[in-house]
Amino acid sequence: MRFFTFFFAIALSCPAFGQAKWEIIQLGKISAYSNPLELKLRLSAAENPGAFDIRKEKYTLLVPDGVGAKTRCGLFIWINAGDAPTIPRAWEPVMTKHKLIFIGAHNSGNPRNVFDRFRLAIEAAVQLKQRYNVDPKRIYISGFSGGGRCASMLGVAYPDVFSGAMPFMGVNFYKDVTAQSGKKFRLNYIPHRELLAIAKKDSRYVLVTGTKDFNRINTQAVFAQGFKKEKFANAFYLEVPQLAHALPGPEWLEKGIGLLDGDKPITPPRQ
């Protein structure tokens, strides 16, 4: 397979460290990973990604207390369903505990062009690696609902950028899957076979749903008939009791991050 050449992202001015705070940042010149041809190759997309200028985009960033320029840390890249990159405030202590820098793009919700949503997340991962001492084994892509679906696709199509994915209440797959009820869910993309082999062997995936989530059947089917049937080495399923289509409490984020970091897996429910 022909890969595009690696690049050097424009260095960004660093914020003051030592106090966790939310701030708005912008990134530099777009990388080769977001090149339109690269996107099409990795996702087998028929559509052409439109014009995109990363320098006009804004992100919300949270650097946990205690994470400095030389601190080994991870990244938690967020794709929301809405245009504001919000997460529960109760999640912040979990990010701090695990030394995860949070970043989410503005105007990256479900109404946005999907290729833009992909590129916003890819560039967050690629360019923050130039700014912080990031552990390449702890670069996680996540999101809620439609954002979770985007995250699940990027986690498979870009295993050389993201080491793991944790989609909440929404997940896509590259093959048709059928739920126990007989309902079928069609494929959403086709990853490049060489990258897929890397994803199956090295990446980690945590699919999160709730017992009352309307996407629960979809998530169950993708986990059992998708990730497990296709023999992904590290795919896990978390189901939050009594939770509908919403984000769970911090204890479930903690469990998910633990699985992404390589903790002992939780036995999934029978399918």
Short mmCIF file of N, CA and C in Angstrom, two decimals, residues 142-270:
data_model
loop_
_atom_site.label_atom_id
_atom_site.label_comp_id
_atom_site.label_asym_id
_atom_site.label_seq_id
_atom_site.Cartn_x
_atom_site.Cartn_y
_atom_site.Cartn_z
N SER A 142 -13.04 9.25 20.77
CA SER A 142 -14.31 8.94 21.42
C SER A 142 -15.37 9.93 20.93
N GLY A 143 -16.62 9.64 21.26
CA GLY A 143 -17.69 10.54 20.87
C GLY A 143 -19.04 10.00 21.30
N PHE A 144 -20.04 10.85 21.18
CA PHE A 144 -21.39 10.50 21.61
C PHE A 144 -22.35 10.44 20.42
N SER A 145 -23.16 9.39 20.35
CA SER A 145 -24.20 9.21 19.34
C SER A 145 -23.59 9.25 17.94
N GLY A 146 -23.99 10.23 17.11
CA GLY A 146 -23.38 10.33 15.78
C GLY A 146 -21.89 10.56 15.84
N GLY A 147 -21.43 11.25 16.89
CA GLY A 147 -19.99 11.42 17.09
C GLY A 147 -19.31 10.11 17.44
N GLY A 148 -20.02 9.25 18.17
CA GLY A 148 -19.50 7.92 18.47
C GLY A 148 -19.35 7.09 17.20
N ARG A 149 -20.30 7.24 16.29
CA ARG A 149 -20.21 6.52 15.02
C ARG A 149 -18.97 6.96 14.25
N CYS A 150 -18.72 8.25 14.22
CA CYS A 150 -17.50 8.76 13.57
C CYS A 150 -16.26 8.20 14.26
N ALA A 151 -16.25 8.20 15.58
CA ALA A 151 -15.10 7.70 16.34
C ALA A 151 -14.84 6.24 16.04
N SER A 152 -15.91 5.44 15.93
CA SER A 152 -15.73 4.01 15.67
C SER A 152 -15.11 3.77 14.29
N MET A 153 -15.44 4.60 13.33
CA MET A 153 -14.87 4.47 11.99
C MET A 153 -13.39 4.87 11.98
N LEU A 154 -13.08 5.99 12.62
CA LEU A 154 -11.70 6.45 12.66
C LEU A 154 -10.81 5.47 13.42
N GLY A 155 -11.35 4.86 14.47
CA GLY A 155 -10.57 3.92 15.25
C GLY A 155 -10.10 2.72 14.46
N VAL A 156 -10.87 2.35 13.43
CA VAL A 156 -10.50 1.22 12.57
C VAL A 156 -9.70 1.69 11.36
N ALA A 157 -10.11 2.80 10.75
CA ALA A 157 -9.46 3.26 9.52
C ALA A 157 -8.13 3.96 9.76
N TYR A 158 -7.91 4.45 10.99
CA TYR A 158 -6.67 5.16 11.33
C TYR A 158 -6.00 4.55 12.56
N PRO A 159 -5.66 3.26 12.53
CA PRO A 159 -5.02 2.64 13.69
C PRO A 159 -3.60 3.12 13.92
N ASP A 160 -3.02 3.79 12.93
CA ASP A 160 -1.68 4.38 13.09
C ASP A 160 -1.73 5.77 13.69
N VAL A 161 -2.93 6.30 13.89
CA VAL A 161 -3.12 7.58 14.56
C VAL A 161 -3.76 7.40 15.93
N PHE A 162 -4.82 6.59 15.98
CA PHE A 162 -5.54 6.33 17.23
C PHE A 162 -5.27 4.91 17.71
N SER A 163 -4.86 4.78 18.95
CA SER A 163 -4.57 3.44 19.49
C SER A 163 -5.82 2.76 20.03
N GLY A 164 -6.89 3.53 20.23
CA GLY A 164 -8.12 2.95 20.75
C GLY A 164 -9.30 3.86 20.48
N ALA A 165 -10.49 3.27 20.58
CA ALA A 165 -11.73 4.04 20.36
C ALA A 165 -12.76 3.64 21.40
N MET A 166 -13.50 4.64 21.89
CA MET A 166 -14.58 4.39 22.85
C MET A 166 -15.83 5.16 22.42
N PRO A 167 -16.61 4.59 21.50
CA PRO A 167 -17.84 5.25 21.08
C PRO A 167 -18.96 5.05 22.10
N PHE A 168 -19.66 6.14 22.42
CA PHE A 168 -20.79 6.09 23.35
C PHE A 168 -22.10 6.20 22.57
N MET A 169 -22.98 5.22 22.74
CA MET A 169 -24.34 5.27 22.21
C MET A 169 -24.41 5.46 20.70
N GLY A 170 -23.49 4.85 19.99
CA GLY A 170 -23.50 4.91 18.54
C GLY A 170 -22.23 4.29 17.98
N VAL A 171 -22.37 3.34 17.05
CA VAL A 171 -21.19 2.68 16.48
C VAL A 171 -21.50 2.20 15.06
N ASN A 172 -20.53 2.34 14.17
CA ASN A 172 -20.65 1.86 12.80
C ASN A 172 -19.69 0.71 12.58
N PHE A 173 -19.90 -0.02 11.47
CA PHE A 173 -19.00 -1.13 11.15
C PHE A 173 -18.85 -1.22 9.63
N TYR A 174 -17.83 -1.97 9.21
CA TYR A 174 -17.50 -2.04 7.80
C TYR A 174 -18.13 -3.25 7.09
N LYS A 175 -18.96 -4.00 7.80
CA LYS A 175 -19.72 -5.10 7.20
C LYS A 175 -21.15 -5.04 7.70
N ASP A 176 -22.07 -5.62 6.93
CA ASP A 176 -23.44 -5.72 7.41
C ASP A 176 -23.49 -6.61 8.64
N VAL A 177 -24.29 -6.23 9.63
CA VAL A 177 -24.47 -7.07 10.82
C VAL A 177 -25.97 -7.22 11.06
N THR A 178 -26.34 -8.32 11.70
CA THR A 178 -27.75 -8.61 11.97
C THR A 178 -27.95 -8.84 13.46
N ALA A 179 -28.92 -8.15 14.04
CA ALA A 179 -29.24 -8.32 15.46
C ALA A 179 -30.03 -9.61 15.66
N GLN A 180 -30.14 -10.03 16.91
CA GLN A 180 -30.90 -11.24 17.22
C GLN A 180 -32.35 -11.13 16.76
N SER A 181 -32.87 -9.93 16.76
CA SER A 181 -34.25 -9.70 16.34
C SER A 181 -34.43 -9.85 14.84
N GLY A 182 -33.33 -9.93 14.12
CA GLY A 182 -33.38 -10.01 12.67
C GLY A 182 -33.16 -8.68 11.98
N LYS A 183 -33.11 -7.60 12.74
CA LYS A 183 -32.90 -6.28 12.16
C LYS A 183 -31.47 -6.19 11.62
N LYS A 184 -31.36 -5.66 10.41
CA LYS A 184 -30.07 -5.57 9.76
C LYS A 184 -29.53 -4.15 9.82
N PHE A 185 -28.23 -4.05 10.00
CA PHE A 185 -27.54 -2.77 10.00
C PHE A 185 -26.47 -2.81 8.91
N ARG A 186 -26.60 -1.92 7.94
CA ARG A 186 -25.73 -1.95 6.77
C ARG A 186 -24.35 -1.36 7.08
N LEU A 187 -23.38 -1.82 6.29
CA LEU A 187 -22.02 -1.31 6.43
C LEU A 187 -22.00 0.19 6.14
N ASN A 188 -21.02 0.88 6.73
CA ASN A 188 -20.92 2.33 6.58
C ASN A 188 -19.65 2.80 5.90
N TYR A 189 -18.67 1.92 5.77
CA TYR A 189 -17.39 2.27 5.17
C TYR A 189 -16.63 0.99 4.92
N ILE A 190 -15.52 1.06 4.20
CA ILE A 190 -14.66 -0.11 3.97
C ILE A 190 -13.22 0.31 4.20
N PRO A 191 -12.61 -0.13 5.29
CA PRO A 191 -11.22 0.27 5.57
C PRO A 191 -10.24 -0.46 4.65
N HIS A 192 -9.07 0.14 4.49
CA HIS A 192 -8.02 -0.51 3.71
C HIS A 192 -7.57 -1.78 4.43
N ARG A 193 -7.37 -2.86 3.69
CA ARG A 193 -7.12 -4.17 4.32
C ARG A 193 -5.85 -4.19 5.15
N GLU A 194 -4.80 -3.47 4.75
CA GLU A 194 -3.56 -3.49 5.53
C GLU A 194 -3.74 -2.74 6.84
N LEU A 195 -4.47 -1.64 6.81
CA LEU A 195 -4.75 -0.90 8.03
C LEU A 195 -5.71 -1.68 8.93
N LEU A 196 -6.65 -2.37 8.32
CA LEU A 196 -7.58 -3.20 9.08
C LEU A 196 -6.83 -4.28 9.85
N ALA A 197 -5.84 -4.87 9.24
CA ALA A 197 -5.05 -5.91 9.91
C ALA A 197 -4.35 -5.35 11.15
N ILE A 198 -3.86 -4.11 11.05
CA ILE A 198 -3.23 -3.46 12.21
C ILE A 198 -4.27 -3.22 13.29
N ALA A 199 -5.44 -2.72 12.90
CA ALA A 199 -6.50 -2.44 13.86
C ALA A 199 -6.92 -3.71 14.61
N LYS A 200 -7.08 -4.80 13.90
CA LYS A 200 -7.51 -6.05 14.53
C LYS A 200 -6.49 -6.55 15.54
N LYS A 201 -5.25 -6.37 15.25
CA LYS A 201 -4.18 -6.91 16.09
C LYS A 201 -3.81 -6.00 17.25
N ASP A 202 -3.72 -4.69 16.99
CA ASP A 202 -3.09 -3.80 17.97
C ASP A 202 -4.03 -2.83 18.68
N SER A 203 -5.12 -2.41 18.05
CA SER A 203 -5.96 -1.38 18.64
C SER A 203 -6.95 -1.96 19.64
N ARG A 204 -7.53 -1.06 20.46
CA ARG A 204 -8.48 -1.47 21.49
C ARG A 204 -9.78 -0.69 21.31
N TYR A 205 -10.91 -1.38 21.52
CA TYR A 205 -12.22 -0.80 21.27
C TYR A 205 -13.16 -1.09 22.44
N VAL A 206 -13.80 -0.06 22.93
CA VAL A 206 -14.77 -0.21 24.01
C VAL A 206 -16.08 0.41 23.54
N LEU A 207 -17.09 -0.43 23.33
CA LEU A 207 -18.40 0.03 22.87
C LEU A 207 -19.30 0.21 24.09
N VAL A 208 -19.84 1.41 24.26
CA VAL A 208 -20.62 1.73 25.45
C VAL A 208 -22.07 2.05 25.04
N THR A 209 -23.02 1.41 25.72
CA THR A 209 -24.43 1.67 25.51
C THR A 209 -25.15 1.59 26.85
N GLY A 210 -26.45 1.78 26.83
CA GLY A 210 -27.25 1.68 28.04
C GLY A 210 -28.42 0.73 27.82
N THR A 211 -28.96 0.19 28.89
CA THR A 211 -30.06 -0.77 28.75
C THR A 211 -31.30 -0.13 28.12
N LYS A 212 -31.42 1.20 28.21
CA LYS A 212 -32.57 1.89 27.64
C LYS A 212 -32.20 2.75 26.42
N ASP A 213 -30.99 2.59 25.94
CA ASP A 213 -30.53 3.36 24.78
C ASP A 213 -31.19 2.82 23.51
N PHE A 214 -31.74 3.70 22.67
CA PHE A 214 -32.37 3.23 21.44
C PHE A 214 -31.37 2.67 20.43
N ASN A 215 -30.07 2.93 20.65
CA ASN A 215 -29.03 2.34 19.80
C ASN A 215 -28.44 1.05 20.39
N ARG A 216 -29.02 0.56 21.47
CA ARG A 216 -28.46 -0.61 22.15
C ARG A 216 -28.40 -1.83 21.23
N ILE A 217 -29.48 -2.10 20.49
CA ILE A 217 -29.51 -3.28 19.61
C ILE A 217 -28.42 -3.17 18.55
N ASN A 218 -28.25 -1.98 18.00
CA ASN A 218 -27.19 -1.73 17.02
C ASN A 218 -25.82 -2.00 17.63
N THR A 219 -25.58 -1.48 18.83
CA THR A 219 -24.28 -1.66 19.48
C THR A 219 -24.01 -3.13 19.78
N GLN A 220 -25.02 -3.84 20.28
CA GLN A 220 -24.86 -5.26 20.57
C GLN A 220 -24.51 -6.04 19.30
N ALA A 221 -25.21 -5.74 18.21
CA ALA A 221 -24.99 -6.46 16.96
C ALA A 221 -23.59 -6.18 16.41
N VAL A 222 -23.16 -4.92 16.46
CA VAL A 222 -21.83 -4.58 15.95
C VAL A 222 -20.75 -5.24 16.80
N PHE A 223 -20.97 -5.31 18.11
CA PHE A 223 -19.98 -5.96 18.96
C PHE A 223 -19.89 -7.46 18.66
N ALA A 224 -21.03 -8.15 18.69
CA ALA A 224 -21.04 -9.61 18.55
C ALA A 224 -20.79 -10.06 17.11
N GLN A 225 -21.53 -9.47 16.16
CA GLN A 225 -21.44 -9.91 14.77
C GLN A 225 -20.38 -9.14 13.97
N GLY A 226 -19.86 -8.10 14.58
CA GLY A 226 -18.83 -7.31 13.93
C GLY A 226 -17.46 -7.55 14.54
N PHE A 227 -17.16 -6.83 15.62
CA PHE A 227 -15.82 -6.88 16.20
C PHE A 227 -15.41 -8.28 16.65
N LYS A 228 -16.30 -9.01 17.32
CA LYS A 228 -15.93 -10.33 17.82
C LYS A 228 -15.86 -11.35 16.68
N LYS A 229 -16.84 -11.33 15.80
CA LYS A 229 -16.85 -12.28 14.68
C LYS A 229 -15.67 -12.06 13.76
N GLU A 230 -15.27 -10.81 13.60
CA GLU A 230 -14.14 -10.49 12.74
C GLU A 230 -12.79 -10.63 13.46
N LYS A 231 -12.85 -11.11 14.69
CA LYS A 231 -11.64 -11.47 15.45
C LYS A 231 -10.73 -10.28 15.76
N PHE A 232 -11.33 -9.19 16.20
CA PHE A 232 -10.53 -8.12 16.77
C PHE A 232 -10.00 -8.60 18.12
N ALA A 233 -8.72 -8.44 18.34
CA ALA A 233 -8.09 -9.00 19.54
C ALA A 233 -8.54 -8.33 20.83
N ASN A 234 -8.89 -7.06 20.74
CA ASN A 234 -9.21 -6.30 21.96
C ASN A 234 -10.45 -5.45 21.76
N ALA A 235 -11.61 -6.08 21.81
CA ALA A 235 -12.89 -5.38 21.68
C ALA A 235 -13.74 -5.71 22.91
N PHE A 236 -14.34 -4.69 23.51
CA PHE A 236 -15.08 -4.86 24.76
C PHE A 236 -16.42 -4.14 24.69
N TYR A 237 -17.34 -4.60 25.52
CA TYR A 237 -18.71 -4.08 25.53
C TYR A 237 -19.08 -3.68 26.95
N LEU A 238 -19.57 -2.45 27.11
CA LEU A 238 -20.06 -1.98 28.40
C LEU A 238 -21.52 -1.56 28.26
N GLU A 239 -22.36 -2.09 29.13
CA GLU A 239 -23.78 -1.73 29.11
C GLU A 239 -24.16 -1.15 30.47
N VAL A 240 -24.61 0.11 30.47
CA VAL A 240 -24.91 0.83 31.70
C VAL A 240 -26.37 0.62 32.09
N PRO A 241 -26.64 0.07 33.26
CA PRO A 241 -28.02 -0.19 33.68
C PRO A 241 -28.86 1.08 33.74
N GLN A 242 -30.08 0.98 33.24
CA GLN A 242 -31.10 2.04 33.32
C GLN A 242 -30.73 3.33 32.58
N LEU A 243 -29.70 3.29 31.76
CA LEU A 243 -29.29 4.50 31.04
C LEU A 243 -29.91 4.52 29.65
N ALA A 244 -30.50 5.66 29.27
CA ALA A 244 -31.06 5.83 27.94
C ALA A 244 -29.98 6.43 27.03
N HIS A 245 -30.38 7.27 26.09
CA HIS A 245 -29.43 7.82 25.13
C HIS A 245 -28.77 9.06 25.73
N ALA A 246 -27.79 8.82 26.59
CA ALA A 246 -27.10 9.89 27.31
C ALA A 246 -25.73 9.39 27.74
N LEU A 247 -24.89 10.31 28.16
CA LEU A 247 -23.56 9.91 28.63
C LEU A 247 -23.64 9.37 30.05
N PRO A 248 -22.86 8.35 30.37
CA PRO A 248 -22.90 7.75 31.71
C PRO A 248 -22.07 8.54 32.72
N GLY A 249 -22.13 8.10 33.96
CA GLY A 249 -21.35 8.73 35.02
C GLY A 249 -19.87 8.45 34.89
N PRO A 250 -19.06 9.11 35.71
CA PRO A 250 -17.61 8.99 35.60
C PRO A 250 -17.09 7.59 35.88
N GLU A 251 -17.81 6.79 36.67
CA GLU A 251 -17.34 5.44 36.95
C GLU A 251 -17.30 4.58 35.68
N TRP A 252 -18.20 4.87 34.73
CA TRP A 252 -18.21 4.11 33.47
C TRP A 252 -17.12 4.61 32.52
N LEU A 253 -16.85 5.88 32.56
CA LEU A 253 -15.70 6.39 31.81
C LEU A 253 -14.43 5.76 32.35
N GLU A 254 -14.34 5.66 33.67
CA GLU A 254 -13.19 5.04 34.32
C GLU A 254 -13.00 3.59 33.85
N LYS A 255 -14.09 2.84 33.80
CA LYS A 255 -14.01 1.45 33.33
C LYS A 255 -13.55 1.40 31.87
N GLY A 256 -14.11 2.29 31.06
CA GLY A 256 -13.74 2.30 29.65
C GLY A 256 -12.29 2.63 29.43
N ILE A 257 -11.79 3.64 30.11
CA ILE A 257 -10.38 4.01 29.98
C ILE A 257 -9.48 2.87 30.47
N GLY A 258 -9.92 2.23 31.53
CA GLY A 258 -9.15 1.08 32.02
C GLY A 258 -8.99 0.01 30.96
N LEU A 259 -10.06 -0.26 30.23
CA LEU A 259 -10.00 -1.26 29.16
C LEU A 259 -9.13 -0.78 28.00
N LEU A 260 -9.22 0.49 27.67
CA LEU A 260 -8.35 1.03 26.63
C LEU A 260 -6.89 0.96 27.04
N ASP A 261 -6.64 1.18 28.32
CA ASP A 261 -5.27 1.14 28.83
C ASP A 261 -4.74 -0.28 29.01
N GLY A 262 -5.63 -1.27 28.89
CA GLY A 262 -5.18 -2.65 28.97
C GLY A 262 -5.52 -3.37 30.25
N ASP A 263 -6.47 -2.86 31.04
CA ASP A 263 -6.89 -3.55 32.26
C ASP A 263 -7.61 -4.85 31.91
N LYS A 264 -7.84 -5.67 32.92
CA LYS A 264 -8.53 -6.94 32.73
C LYS A 264 -9.93 -6.69 32.18
N PRO A 265 -10.30 -7.36 31.08
CA PRO A 265 -11.63 -7.11 30.48
C PRO A 265 -12.78 -7.58 31.35
N ILE A 266 -13.92 -6.93 31.14
CA ILE A 266 -15.16 -7.29 31.83
C ILE A 266 -15.92 -8.28 30.95
N THR A 267 -16.44 -9.34 31.52
CA THR A 267 -17.19 -10.32 30.75
C THR A 267 -18.44 -9.69 30.16
N PRO A 268 -18.58 -9.69 28.82
CA PRO A 268 -19.75 -9.06 28.20
C PRO A 268 -21.00 -9.92 28.35
N PRO A 269 -22.18 -9.34 28.18
CA PRO A 269 -23.41 -10.13 28.27
C PRO A 269 -23.52 -11.09 27.10
N ARG A 270 -24.31 -12.13 27.27
CA ARG A 270 -24.52 -13.07 26.19
C ARG A 270 -25.33 -12.42 25.06
#
